Structures are given as structure tokens and as C-alpha cells.
Coordinates of C-alpha atoms in Angstrom, one line a residue:
X99 CA 138.3 17.3 85.6
X100 CA 137.8 16.1 89.1
X101 CA 135.0 17.8 91.1
X102 CA 132.9 17.2 94.1
X103 CA 129.3 16.2 93.7
X104 CA 128.2 19.7 94.7
X105 CA 130.4 21.3 92.1
X106 CA 129.2 18.9 89.5
X107 CA 125.6 19.8 90.3
X108 CA 126.2 23.5 89.9
X109 CA 128.2 23.1 86.7
X110 CA 125.6 20.9 85.2
X111 CA 122.8 23.3 86.1
X112 CA 124.7 26.1 84.5
X113 CA 125.3 23.9 81.4
X114 CA 121.5 23.3 81.2
X115 CA 121.0 27.1 81.0
X116 CA 119.8 27.7 84.6
X117 CA 120.2 31.3 85.6
X118 CA 118.1 31.4 88.8
X119 CA 117.6 29.0 91.7
X120 CA 115.0 29.5 94.4
X121 CA 115.6 27.9 97.7
X122 CA 116.5 27.8 101.4
X123 CA 119.7 26.2 102.8
X124 CA 120.1 23.7 105.6
X125 CA 122.6 21.1 106.9
X126 CA 122.1 18.4 104.2
X127 CA 122.8 20.9 101.4
X128 CA 125.7 22.8 102.9
X129 CA 128.1 21.4 100.3
X130 CA 125.8 22.5 97.5
X131 CA 125.4 26.0 98.9
X132 CA 129.1 26.3 99.3
X133 CA 129.6 25.4 95.6
X134 CA 126.8 27.9 94.8
X135 CA 128.6 30.6 96.8
X136 CA 131.7 30.0 94.8
X137 CA 129.7 30.4 91.6
X138 CA 127.5 33.3 92.7
X139 CA 128.8 35.4 89.8
X140 CA 127.5 32.8 87.3
X141 CA 124.1 31.8 88.8
X142 CA 121.6 33.7 91.0
X143 CA 120.0 32.3 94.1
X144 CA 116.8 33.8 95.5
X145 CA 116.4 33.2 99.2
X146 CA 112.7 32.9 100.0
X147 CA 111.1 32.9 103.5
X148 CA 109.8 29.4 103.3
X149 CA 110.5 26.4 101.0
X150 CA 106.9 26.3 99.8
X151 CA 107.3 29.9 98.6
X152 CA 110.5 28.8 96.8
X153 CA 108.6 26.0 95.0
X154 CA 105.8 28.4 94.0
X155 CA 108.5 30.9 92.8
X156 CA 110.1 28.3 90.6
X157 CA 106.6 27.5 89.3
X158 CA 105.9 31.2 88.4
X159 CA 109.3 31.5 86.8
X160 CA 108.7 28.4 84.7
X161 CA 105.3 29.6 83.6
X162 CA 106.6 32.9 82.3
X163 CA 109.9 31.7 80.7
X164 CA 108.8 28.2 79.6
X165 CA 112.1 26.9 81.1
X166 CA 112.1 24.5 84.1
X167 CA 112.1 26.3 87.4
X168 CA 114.7 25.1 89.8
X169 CA 114.3 24.9 93.6
X170 CA 116.7 23.8 96.3
X171 CA 115.7 22.5 99.8
X172 CA 117.4 20.6 102.6
X173 CA 116.4 17.3 103.9
X174 CA 113.4 16.5 106.2
X175 CA 111.1 19.5 106.7
X176 CA 112.8 21.4 104.0
X177 CA 112.0 18.7 101.5
X178 CA 108.4 18.2 102.8
X179 CA 107.8 21.9 102.6
X180 CA 108.2 21.6 98.8
X181 CA 105.5 19.0 98.4
X182 CA 102.5 21.4 97.9
X183 CA 104.5 23.4 95.3
X184 CA 105.6 20.3 93.5
X185 CA 102.0 19.0 93.4
X186 CA 100.8 22.4 92.1
X187 CA 103.2 22.2 89.3
X188 CA 102.3 18.6 88.5
X189 CA 98.6 19.3 88.3
X190 CA 99.1 22.3 86.0
X191 CA 101.9 20.7 83.8
X192 CA 104.6 23.2 84.8
X193 CA 108.3 22.1 84.2
X194 CA 110.3 22.1 87.4
X195 CA 113.4 20.5 88.8
X196 CA 113.4 20.2 92.6
X197 CA 116.7 19.3 94.2
X198 CA 116.7 18.1 97.8
X199 CA 119.5 17.1 100.2
X200 CA 119.3 14.0 102.3
X201 CA 121.3 12.4 105.1
X202 CA 124.4 10.4 104.1
X203 CA 123.8 7.0 102.5
X204 CA 124.9 5.0 105.5
X205 CA 122.3 6.9 107.7
X206 CA 119.3 6.4 105.3
X207 CA 116.7 4.1 106.9
X208 CA 117.9 4.7 110.5
X209 CA 115.4 7.5 111.4
X210 CA 118.4 9.9 111.3
X211 CA 118.0 13.6 112.1
X212 CA 116.0 15.3 109.3
X213 CA 115.8 12.1 107.3
X214 CA 112.7 11.7 105.1
X215 CA 111.9 9.5 102.1
X216 CA 111.1 12.5 99.9
X217 CA 111.4 10.4 96.7
X218 CA 108.6 8.1 98.0
X219 CA 106.5 11.0 99.2
X220 CA 106.6 12.7 95.8
X221 CA 106.4 9.7 93.5
X222 CA 102.7 10.3 92.7
X223 CA 103.2 14.1 92.0
X224 CA 106.3 14.0 89.8
X225 CA 107.0 12.9 86.3
X226 CA 110.0 11.0 87.6
X227 CA 112.3 11.2 90.6
X228 CA 115.8 10.1 91.6
X229 CA 117.8 9.1 94.6
X230 CA 121.5 9.6 93.7
X231 CA 123.6 6.8 95.2
X232 CA 126.7 7.2 93.0
X233 CA 128.4 10.5 92.4
X234 CA 129.5 9.3 89.0
X235 CA 125.9 9.2 87.8
X236 CA 125.0 12.7 89.1
X237 CA 125.6 14.8 86.0
X238 CA 123.7 12.5 83.7
X239 CA 120.8 12.3 86.2
X240 CA 120.6 16.1 86.2
X241 CA 120.7 16.3 82.4
X242 CA 118.0 13.6 82.1
X243 CA 115.8 15.4 84.7
X244 CA 115.7 18.6 82.6
X245 CA 114.8 16.6 79.5
X246 CA 112.0 14.8 81.3
X247 CA 110.6 18.0 82.9
X248 CA 110.3 19.8 79.6
X249 CA 109.6 16.9 77.1
X250 CA 106.0 16.0 76.1
X251 CA 103.5 17.2 78.7
X252 CA 105.8 19.3 81.1
X253 CA 106.0 18.6 84.8
X254 CA 108.2 18.4 87.9
X255 CA 111.1 16.1 88.5
X256 CA 112.8 15.6 91.8
X257 CA 116.5 14.7 92.5
X258 CA 117.3 13.7 96.1
X259 CA 121.1 13.8 96.8
X260 CA 122.5 12.4 100.0
X261 CA 125.1 14.7 101.7
X262 CA 128.1 12.3 101.2
X263 CA 127.4 12.2 97.5
X264 CA 127.8 16.0 97.3
X265 CA 131.3 15.7 99.0
X266 CA 132.6 12.8 97.0
X267 CA 134.7 13.5 93.8
X268 CA 134.2 12.3 90.3
X269 CA 135.2 13.2 86.8
X270 CA 133.0 15.9 85.3
X271 CA 132.6 15.7 81.5
X272 CA 130.9 18.8 80.1
X273 CA 128.1 18.3 77.7
X274 CA 125.2 20.2 76.2
X275 CA 121.5 20.0 77.1
X276 CA 119.9 16.7 76.4
X277 CA 117.7 17.1 73.3
X278 CA 114.0 17.1 74.2
X279 CA 111.9 14.1 73.3
X280 CA 109.8 15.0 70.4
X281 CA 106.0 14.9 70.4
X282 CA 104.5 12.1 68.4
X283 CA 103.4 13.5 65.0
X284 CA 99.6 13.4 64.8
X285 CA 98.5 10.5 62.6
X286 CA 97.7 11.8 59.1
X287 CA 94.5 9.7 58.8
X288 CA 93.3 11.2 62.1
X289 CA 93.9 14.7 60.8
X290 CA 91.8 13.9 57.7
X291 CA 89.1 12.3 59.8
X292 CA 89.0 15.4 62.0
X293 CA 88.8 17.7 59.0
X294 CA 85.8 15.7 57.7
X295 CA 84.1 16.0 61.0
X296 CA 84.7 19.7 61.2
X297 CA 83.4 20.3 57.6
X298 CA 80.2 18.2 58.4
X299 CA 79.4 20.1 61.6
X300 CA 76.7 22.7 61.9
X301 CA 77.4 24.0 65.4
X302 CA 81.1 23.5 66.1
X303 CA 82.7 24.7 69.4
X304 CA 86.3 24.8 70.3
X305 CA 87.2 24.1 74.0
X306 CA 90.8 25.3 74.5
X307 CA 92.9 24.7 77.6
X308 CA 96.3 25.2 79.1
X309 CA 97.9 23.1 76.4
X310 CA 97.3 25.8 73.9
X311 CA 99.2 28.3 76.1
X312 CA 102.0 25.9 76.9
X313 CA 102.7 25.1 73.3
X314 CA 102.6 28.8 72.2
X315 CA 99.6 28.0 69.9
X316 CA 97.5 31.2 70.5
X317 CA 98.1 32.5 67.0
X318 CA 97.2 29.1 65.4
X319 CA 94.1 29.0 67.5
X320 CA 92.8 32.3 66.3
X321 CA 93.6 31.4 62.7
X322 CA 91.7 28.1 63.2
X323 CA 88.7 29.8 64.7
X324 CA 88.5 32.1 61.6
X325 CA 88.9 29.1 59.3
X326 CA 86.2 27.1 60.9
X327 CA 84.2 30.2 61.8
X328 CA 83.5 28.7 65.2
X329 CA 83.5 30.2 68.7
X330 CA 85.7 29.1 71.6
X331 CA 85.2 28.5 75.3
X332 CA 88.3 28.5 77.5
X333 CA 89.3 26.6 80.6
X334 CA 90.9 28.4 83.6
X335 CA 94.4 27.4 82.4
X336 CA 93.5 28.4 78.9
X337 CA 91.9 31.8 79.7
X338 CA 94.7 33.7 77.9
X339 CA 94.7 31.5 74.8
X340 CA 92.6 34.2 73.1
X341 CA 92.5 38.0 73.7
X342 CA 89.5 39.1 75.7
X343 CA 88.2 41.1 72.8
X344 CA 88.5 38.4 70.2
X345 CA 84.9 38.2 68.7
X346 CA 85.0 34.3 68.8
X347 CA 86.0 34.3 72.5
X348 CA 83.0 33.1 74.7
X349 CA 85.0 33.2 77.9
X350 CA 85.4 30.8 80.7
X351 CA 83.7 27.4 80.5
X352 CA 82.4 25.2 83.4
X353 CA 81.4 25.8 87.0
X354 CA 82.0 29.6 87.0
X355 CA 81.9 29.9 83.2
X356 CA 79.9 32.5 81.2
X357 CA 76.3 31.6 80.4
X358 CA 77.0 31.7 76.7
X359 CA 80.1 29.4 76.9
X360 CA 78.0 26.8 78.8
X361 CA 75.0 27.3 76.5
X362 CA 77.3 26.6 73.5
X363 CA 78.7 23.5 75.1
X364 CA 75.2 22.1 75.7
X365 CA 74.0 22.9 72.1
X366 CA 77.1 22.2 69.9
X367 CA 77.1 19.2 67.6
X368 CA 81.0 19.0 67.5
X369 CA 83.3 19.9 70.4
X370 CA 86.9 20.3 69.3
X371 CA 88.9 20.1 72.5
X372 CA 92.5 21.3 72.4
X373 CA 95.0 20.9 75.3
X374 CA 92.3 20.5 78.0
X375 CA 91.4 17.6 80.3
X376 CA 87.7 17.8 81.1
X377 CA 88.2 18.3 84.8
X378 CA 85.3 18.2 87.2
X379 CA 85.2 22.0 87.3
X380 CA 84.4 21.9 83.6
X381 CA 82.6 18.6 83.1
X382 CA 80.7 18.3 86.3
X383 CA 78.2 15.9 84.8
X384 CA 80.7 13.7 82.9
X385 CA 78.0 11.6 81.2
X386 CA 75.9 14.6 80.0
X387 CA 78.8 17.0 79.1
X388 CA 78.3 18.2 75.5
X389 CA 75.8 15.3 75.3
X390 CA 74.6 16.1 71.8
X391 CA 78.0 16.5 70.3
X392 CA 80.8 14.4 68.8
X393 CA 84.1 15.1 70.5
X394 CA 87.5 15.5 69.0
X395 CA 90.3 15.6 71.7
X396 CA 93.7 16.9 70.8
X397 CA 96.2 16.4 73.6
X398 CA 99.9 15.7 74.1
X399 CA 99.2 13.1 76.8
X400 CA 97.5 10.0 75.6
X401 CA 96.3 9.1 79.2
X402 CA 93.9 12.1 79.0
X403 CA 92.0 10.6 76.1
X404 CA 88.8 9.1 77.4
X405 CA 89.8 9.5 81.0
X406 CA 86.9 11.8 82.1
X407 CA 84.5 11.9 79.1
X408 CA 83.9 9.7 76.1
X409 CA 85.8 10.9 73.0
X410 CA 84.9 10.1 69.4
X411 CA 88.3 11.0 67.9
X412 CA 91.4 11.2 70.1
X413 CA 94.4 12.9 68.4
X414 CA 97.8 12.5 70.1
X415 CA 100.0 15.5 69.4
X416 CA 101.2 19.0 70.3
X417 CA 98.5 21.7 70.1
X418 CA 100.5 24.0 67.9
X419 CA 101.6 21.4 65.3
X420 CA 98.1 19.7 65.2
X421 CA 96.4 23.1 64.6
X422 CA 98.8 23.8 61.8
X423 CA 98.0 20.4 60.2
X424 CA 94.3 21.0 60.5
X425 CA 94.6 24.5 59.0
X426 CA 96.2 22.9 55.9
X427 CA 93.4 20.3 55.7
X428 CA 90.2 22.2 56.5
X429 CA 88.5 24.6 54.0
X430 CA 86.8 27.8 54.9
X431 CA 83.6 27.2 56.9
X432 CA 80.5 29.3 57.5
X433 CA 78.3 29.1 60.6
X434 CA 76.6 32.5 60.6
X435 CA 73.3 31.2 62.1
X436 CA 75.1 29.4 64.9
X437 CA 77.2 32.4 65.8
X438 CA 74.2 34.7 65.6
X439 CA 72.2 32.5 68.0
X440 CA 75.1 32.6 70.6
X441 CA 75.6 36.3 70.2
X442 CA 71.8 36.9 70.8
X443 CA 72.0 34.6 73.9
X444 CA 75.0 36.5 75.2
X445 CA 73.2 39.8 74.9
X446 CA 70.2 38.5 76.9
X447 CA 72.2 36.6 79.4
X448 CA 75.1 38.9 80.4
X449 CA 77.6 38.4 83.2
X450 CA 76.8 40.1 86.5
X451 CA 77.8 43.8 86.6
X452 CA 79.3 45.7 89.5
X453 CA 76.8 47.3 91.9
X454 CA 76.1 51.0 91.8
X455 CA 77.1 53.3 94.5
X456 CA 80.4 53.9 96.3
X457 CA 80.7 50.5 97.9
X458 CA 83.9 48.8 96.7
X459 CA 83.4 45.8 94.3
X460 CA 86.0 43.3 93.2
X461 CA 85.0 43.7 89.5
X462 CA 85.5 47.5 89.6
X463 CA 89.0 47.0 91.2
X464 CA 90.0 44.6 88.4
X465 CA 88.8 46.9 85.7
X466 CA 91.0 49.7 87.1
X467 CA 94.0 47.4 87.6
X468 CA 93.8 46.7 83.9
X469 CA 93.7 50.4 83.0
X470 CA 96.6 51.2 85.3
X471 CA 99.2 48.5 84.6
X472 CA 98.5 48.0 80.9
X473 CA 98.2 45.0 78.5
X474 CA 101.8 43.8 79.1
X475 CA 101.1 42.9 82.8
X476 CA 101.4 39.5 84.3
X477 CA 98.4 38.8 86.6
X478 CA 98.9 36.2 89.4
X479 CA 96.1 35.0 91.7
X480 CA 95.7 32.9 94.7
X481 CA 92.6 30.7 94.9
X482 CA 88.9 31.5 95.6
X483 CA 86.4 34.1 94.6
X484 CA 89.0 36.7 93.5
X485 CA 90.6 34.0 91.3
X486 CA 87.3 33.2 89.5
X487 CA 86.3 36.8 89.1
X488 CA 89.7 37.6 87.7
X489 CA 89.3 34.8 85.1
X490 CA 85.8 36.1 84.3
X491 CA 86.4 39.8 84.0
X492 CA 90.1 40.7 83.6
X493 CA 91.0 42.0 80.1
X494 CA 93.8 39.7 79.2
X495 CA 95.4 40.4 75.8
X496 CA 98.6 38.3 75.9
X497 CA 98.9 34.5 76.0
X498 CA 100.5 33.3 79.2
X499 CA 99.8 36.5 81.2
X500 CA 97.6 34.7 83.8
X501 CA 99.3 32.6 86.5
X502 CA 97.0 30.7 88.9
X503 CA 96.8 27.3 90.6
X504 CA 94.2 25.5 88.5
X505 CA 94.3 21.8 89.2
X506 CA 95.4 21.7 92.9
X507 CA 93.7 25.0 93.9
X508 CA 96.5 26.0 96.2
X509 CA 95.8 28.8 98.6
X510 CA 99.1 30.5 99.3
X511 CA 100.4 30.0 95.7
X512 CA 100.3 33.7 94.7
X513 CA 103.0 35.5 96.5
X514 CA 105.8 33.0 95.6
X515 CA 104.6 32.8 92.0
X516 CA 104.5 36.5 91.7
X517 CA 108.2 36.7 92.8
X518 CA 109.1 34.0 90.3
X519 CA 107.2 35.9 87.6
X520 CA 108.8 39.2 88.3
X521 CA 112.3 37.7 88.3
X522 CA 111.5 36.0 85.0
X523 CA 110.2 39.2 83.4
X524 CA 111.7 42.2 85.2
X525 CA 110.5 44.7 82.6
X526 CA 106.8 43.6 82.8
X527 CA 104.4 44.7 85.5
X528 CA 103.4 41.9 87.9
X529 CA 100.2 42.1 89.9
X530 CA 99.1 39.7 92.6
X531 CA 95.4 39.6 93.1
X532 CA 94.7 37.7 96.3
X533 CA 92.2 37.4 99.2
X534 CA 92.8 38.1 102.8
X535 CA 92.5 34.3 103.6
X536 CA 95.1 33.4 101.0
X537 CA 97.4 36.3 101.8
X538 CA 97.6 35.2 105.4
X539 CA 99.1 32.0 104.1
X540 CA 101.9 33.5 102.1
X541 CA 102.5 37.1 103.1
X542 CA 105.8 36.0 104.7
X543 CA 107.2 36.0 101.1
X544 CA 106.7 39.8 101.0
X545 CA 110.0 39.9 102.9
X546 CA 111.7 38.1 100.0
X547 CA 110.1 40.5 97.5
X548 CA 111.5 43.4 99.5
X549 CA 115.0 41.9 99.8
X550 CA 115.1 41.2 96.1
X551 CA 113.8 44.8 95.2
X552 CA 110.8 43.4 93.2
X553 CA 108.2 46.1 92.5
X554 CA 105.1 43.7 92.7
X555 CA 101.7 45.2 93.1
X556 CA 99.7 43.1 95.7
X557 CA 96.0 43.7 95.7
X558 CA 94.2 42.1 98.6
X559 CA 90.5 41.6 98.2
X560 CA 89.8 41.8 102.0
X561 CA 86.3 40.7 102.9
X562 CA 87.1 39.3 106.3
X563 CA 85.9 35.8 105.4
X564 CA 86.9 32.7 103.3
X565 CA 84.7 33.9 100.5
X566 CA 84.3 30.9 98.2
X567 CA 83.8 28.4 101.0
X568 CA 81.4 30.8 102.8
X569 CA 79.4 31.2 99.5
X570 CA 79.0 27.4 99.3
X571 CA 77.9 27.4 103.0
X572 CA 75.3 29.9 102.1
X573 CA 74.0 28.1 99.0
X574 CA 74.3 24.5 100.0
X575 CA 74.5 24.4 103.9
X576 CA 71.7 26.8 104.8
X577 CA 74.0 29.6 105.9
X578 CA 75.9 27.6 108.5
X579 CA 79.1 29.6 108.4
X580 CA 81.4 27.2 110.2
X581 CA 84.9 28.8 110.6
X582 CA 84.8 30.9 107.5
X583 CA 84.5 34.3 109.3
X584 CA 88.1 35.1 110.0
X585 CA 87.8 37.5 113.0
X586 CA 91.3 38.7 112.4
X587 CA 92.6 42.1 113.2
X588 CA 95.5 42.2 110.7
X589 CA 96.5 45.6 109.5
X590 CA 97.9 44.8 106.1
X591 CA 99.3 48.3 105.6
X592 CA 101.3 48.0 108.8
X593 CA 102.5 44.5 107.9
X594 CA 103.7 45.8 104.6
X595 CA 105.5 48.7 106.1
X596 CA 107.1 46.5 108.8
X597 CA 108.5 44.2 106.1
X598 CA 109.9 47.2 104.1
X599 CA 107.1 47.4 101.5
X600 CA 104.5 50.2 101.0
X601 CA 100.8 49.9 101.9
X602 CA 97.5 51.6 101.1
X603 CA 93.9 51.0 102.3
X604 CA 91.2 51.3 99.7
X605 CA 87.5 51.6 100.7
X606 CA 85.8 53.8 98.2
X607 CA 85.0 53.2 94.5
X608 CA 86.0 56.7 93.5
X609 CA 89.5 56.2 95.0
X610 CA 90.4 53.0 93.1
X611 CA 92.4 54.5 90.2
X612 CA 94.3 57.1 92.2
X613 CA 95.3 54.6 94.9
X614 CA 96.4 52.0 92.3
X615 CA 98.4 54.6 90.4
X616 CA 100.2 55.7 93.6
X617 CA 100.9 52.1 94.5
X618 CA 102.1 51.1 91.1
X619 CA 104.4 54.1 91.0
X620 CA 106.2 53.2 94.3
X621 CA 108.9 51.2 92.6
X622 CA 108.9 48.6 95.3
X623 CA 106.5 45.9 96.6
X624 CA 103.2 47.5 97.6
X625 CA 100.1 46.1 99.2
X626 CA 96.7 47.6 98.5
X627 CA 94.1 46.5 101.1
X628 CA 90.8 46.6 99.4
X629 CA 87.9 46.4 101.8
X630 CA 85.1 44.6 100.0
X631 CA 81.7 43.2 100.9
X632 CA 81.8 39.7 102.5
X633 CA 78.6 38.8 100.5
X634 CA 80.1 39.7 97.1
X635 CA 79.7 36.3 95.4
X636 CA 80.8 34.6 92.2
X637 CA 78.1 33.9 89.7
X638 CA 77.1 32.1 87.6
X639 CA 77.7 28.8 89.4
X640 CA 77.0 25.2 88.3
X641 CA 76.8 23.0 91.4
X642 CA 79.2 20.1 91.7
X643 CA 78.1 17.2 89.4
X644 CA 75.7 19.5 87.6
X645 CA 75.4 20.8 84.0
X646 CA 74.5 24.0 82.3
X647 CA 70.8 23.5 83.0
X648 CA 71.6 23.6 86.7
X649 CA 73.3 27.0 86.5
X650 CA 72.7 29.4 89.5
X651 CA 72.8 33.1 88.5
X652 CA 72.3 34.7 91.9
X653 CA 71.5 34.0 95.6

């Protein structure tokens, strides 16, 4: 049947299984929003306060559902406001389809009102992008975009549609979703070689990253650790790949990793890396990282093999399938002495514990959040000290229950992502743990959460400073605190109430649980302003470019 480009777009999105779109309208997408209005009973639109918030919401939605998040924006500033959210998704391998409007084709290249080359701008931060110059190609482009976003290593795809394309008519031919491109099956000889290396190892260590979570391989990872009788260290993106209380879980690796995880990395003779990319926050000293070990690297993206550290055996494949193949090939192993050595080291080198007294501490707050909201909760963070402390201390039980900007480190990510997560999982508690610096960047999205009736618990670790940057200034810049003391007078409780949410102030340790319980019971967005010490720091810390031997344990 004949349809306008705008109608074709909406029909194709529905055909691809899209149920929710996040966005903000404008002149170049008026035809699209008109078609969306006519189909409002078939597809939901969430109006955010800002396009960046919409992109982060689509990201949060995608991380929870595993389906591509969809975001709409108009041309010019609407499109450029998506860039940080697209880059965040790209760095963390999150499937997303961003759809932008543009000026009509005959106005492109003439510096027209709200014209921007968004395809050119986003080329380095998308898996692929399109400029639609023929309405007859639109439906196939949309189908292909979803296939690319989800196939292989997931990521964002952008479709830029000039306004006249959305008005022109073409024949719409319904079709199903394009089949995903299959992962290459790991080579049988490499699986056998890996098995021989594993069986020869005396001190094996697994380094698991976000690829384990993305592929749904948490169960296979636990089984593999039992078979090999090896411990595991986790990247920030892989922090929920194992339950916090799994005996083989050594916790976070790298710059803010646990002492025992970094000790194991330095002393292992075989490092089995699964779905991780050896970022500079893990392998600060690339040449010396796991210097005494052979390295097996299992990853769905061949470009990651050997990119940051040397690899002895690269295996191209999906984490879940590769672990299943290894389980079929590797016999039961025993490494009691290795595990005992690490356990003994862990006992004598524990993580920092909360301070005594009534002064509020981030770690105490996190412990009580876990007790109040339960194991089914989705925890979202912004970026900084609160993010690292959450990764270090929160009691995660379920794979995929931690949403955070790992690769790009996006302050302002949290509020939008929490909205997307709550819409994706309305029956699960969603908690945003943020800092006052980060929350100032994104608290406008609290208005969206209120409008959408989303009972999100927002816990602001308010220390009056940009905590992580200030900590670095103290450690590496002789305490020259340049523009990291905020000097703001924001009353977060009044802001929350003005936007239609609830708000509480928390200053005492003995009030943590009752205040969190009251806030959680509100049934609407609620901000808890936790007044914490500006000098509450994140330790341990490995300086940039350093290794485990350079670890700093305190000021």
C-alpha cells in the first residue's frame, strides 16, 4: 500500500518489535511525529526534557531488554544533543537506533536553518549510519539498521531522514525482522589449544568483561570457573557477570580494583579473558599487564585482539558459545594451593571499611540500599567516586543489574538511563546512585520521570565537590583544588518537590534505613540527598600507567 515516508518509518519500527521510543520533537520531524500520533495506541513515545536524556534513556532501555533502544530527534541542535548518548552506547557496545530529521534534500549544504551533517559528526561513534535520499529505500534501511545494531558486537546506528523524504509516498511492503548476522563459530583447533593451555596452567585467572553480560553467559561462566577451579576478576562492565557472594569472585580489576584481583593478575600464569578489552583503566601498564602469564582472549570483535595488550591465543566468538565449547573440552582441574594463596592474601589485604561514628559514609548508604530494595533491583550510576564505590561494594546478585557509563565515563548519564531502565522493567526496583556534580547535569530529567509516573529512587551522594577529580588533585597535584569545590546552594529536596517528586535529606548514619524505606515506599520519583564527607575517597587506586605494584591504599 502507498504510505508517506513518515508512515513507512513508524510501520517498520512496529514491524521490528519496537514498543517504546524516546525523543523530543521539532520542525524537521513534524511529519514523523504526526504519524506517531496516529499510531499512539500501537507504540509508546516518552518525551524527555532534553535529547541527551532521550539517548541515555534509550541506552538504559537497551541494556535491560537486550533490544535496540530507539531515539528520535529533530535536525541541528536536536541531533547534536544526541551525540554524547550515542558515543556512550558505542563505547559500551549498547544496541541503539537513533533517528534524526534533517532539512529537505534541496536545502542540504546551504547552511539552512537547523541544518547539520549529523551523519558526518557521528561516523566515528556508530557502527553504521545512513542519509536517506530515496523514500523507496527507507523501509529496507530501517530493517538493516536494526540488524546491524544487534548483530555481532552490538552498537548504535544512526538514520538521518530529510523532511521531504518523510512527506513523499512510496509502496510499503511488510516484512519481518531481518535475521541477525551470526557470530563466527570459534575455530575447533583454537578451542583444543585453549583447553591444553588451561590444563597445563598452575595459576589460571579468568578476566571477565561486559561481553559475558551481553551474551547472557553468566551461568556458563560460573560452570567454567568450577570446572577449571579458577578465580575470576571482573571489569566494570562485567561486574554483574558473577554474584557478589560467588566464592570464585575476586571483584573489580584494575585502577580501583580489589587488592586480591590485582594480585591475582600479577601472579597468574594464564589469563583467560572473556568479553573484555584491556582498557587503560584495567591495563594501565600495557606492557607489564599480567606479565608472567600467557593470555587467551575470547571476544566477538576481532579488532580487539592484540589492540591493547599482546595475546597468545585469540579466539573469535560469542562468550556464551565459546564457554560451552570449552566446557565440553576441558576436564576437571584442581588449583587448591593457588586459591588458598589468594584467599589468604584477601584476608590480610581487605577493602577499606566504613568509618565508625555517626558521620554518613557512601559505603554504609550502599549497604542499606541493597537491604531495602532487594536483589531484583537495577542499580544505575553516574560517573565518579560513587560509581567506583558502587562497583566495589554493592551486593549484585543478578547479571545485567548494573547500568553505568564505562567506556566514555559520561557524567549526566544516570537519570536518563534510569528512566529507560524503569520503562523496560516496570516491576523491578530501579535506583540511581549519583553525585551532586553529576545530578546537576541531568536532574532536568526528573520532570520526565514524574510525567511518566516512574517510581525511581534517586540517591545523591552530596559532598559539595567533584569528588573523583578533587581526589586526583589531592594525590597528584599537591592539593590544588582548581574548580572542584562547587559552592552551590542547591536544595535538592525543594528541587524534587518543585518538579513533582518527593525529597528527603539524610545526614546521620542511624537514619539511613528508615529514610530509604520511606523514600522507596513513596510510589513516585524520590530524591534522597545524602550529605557525605568531601574527603571520602576511593581506594585502592593504581595511578594512570601504573600496575598493581604501584597501588595506593590511602591518602
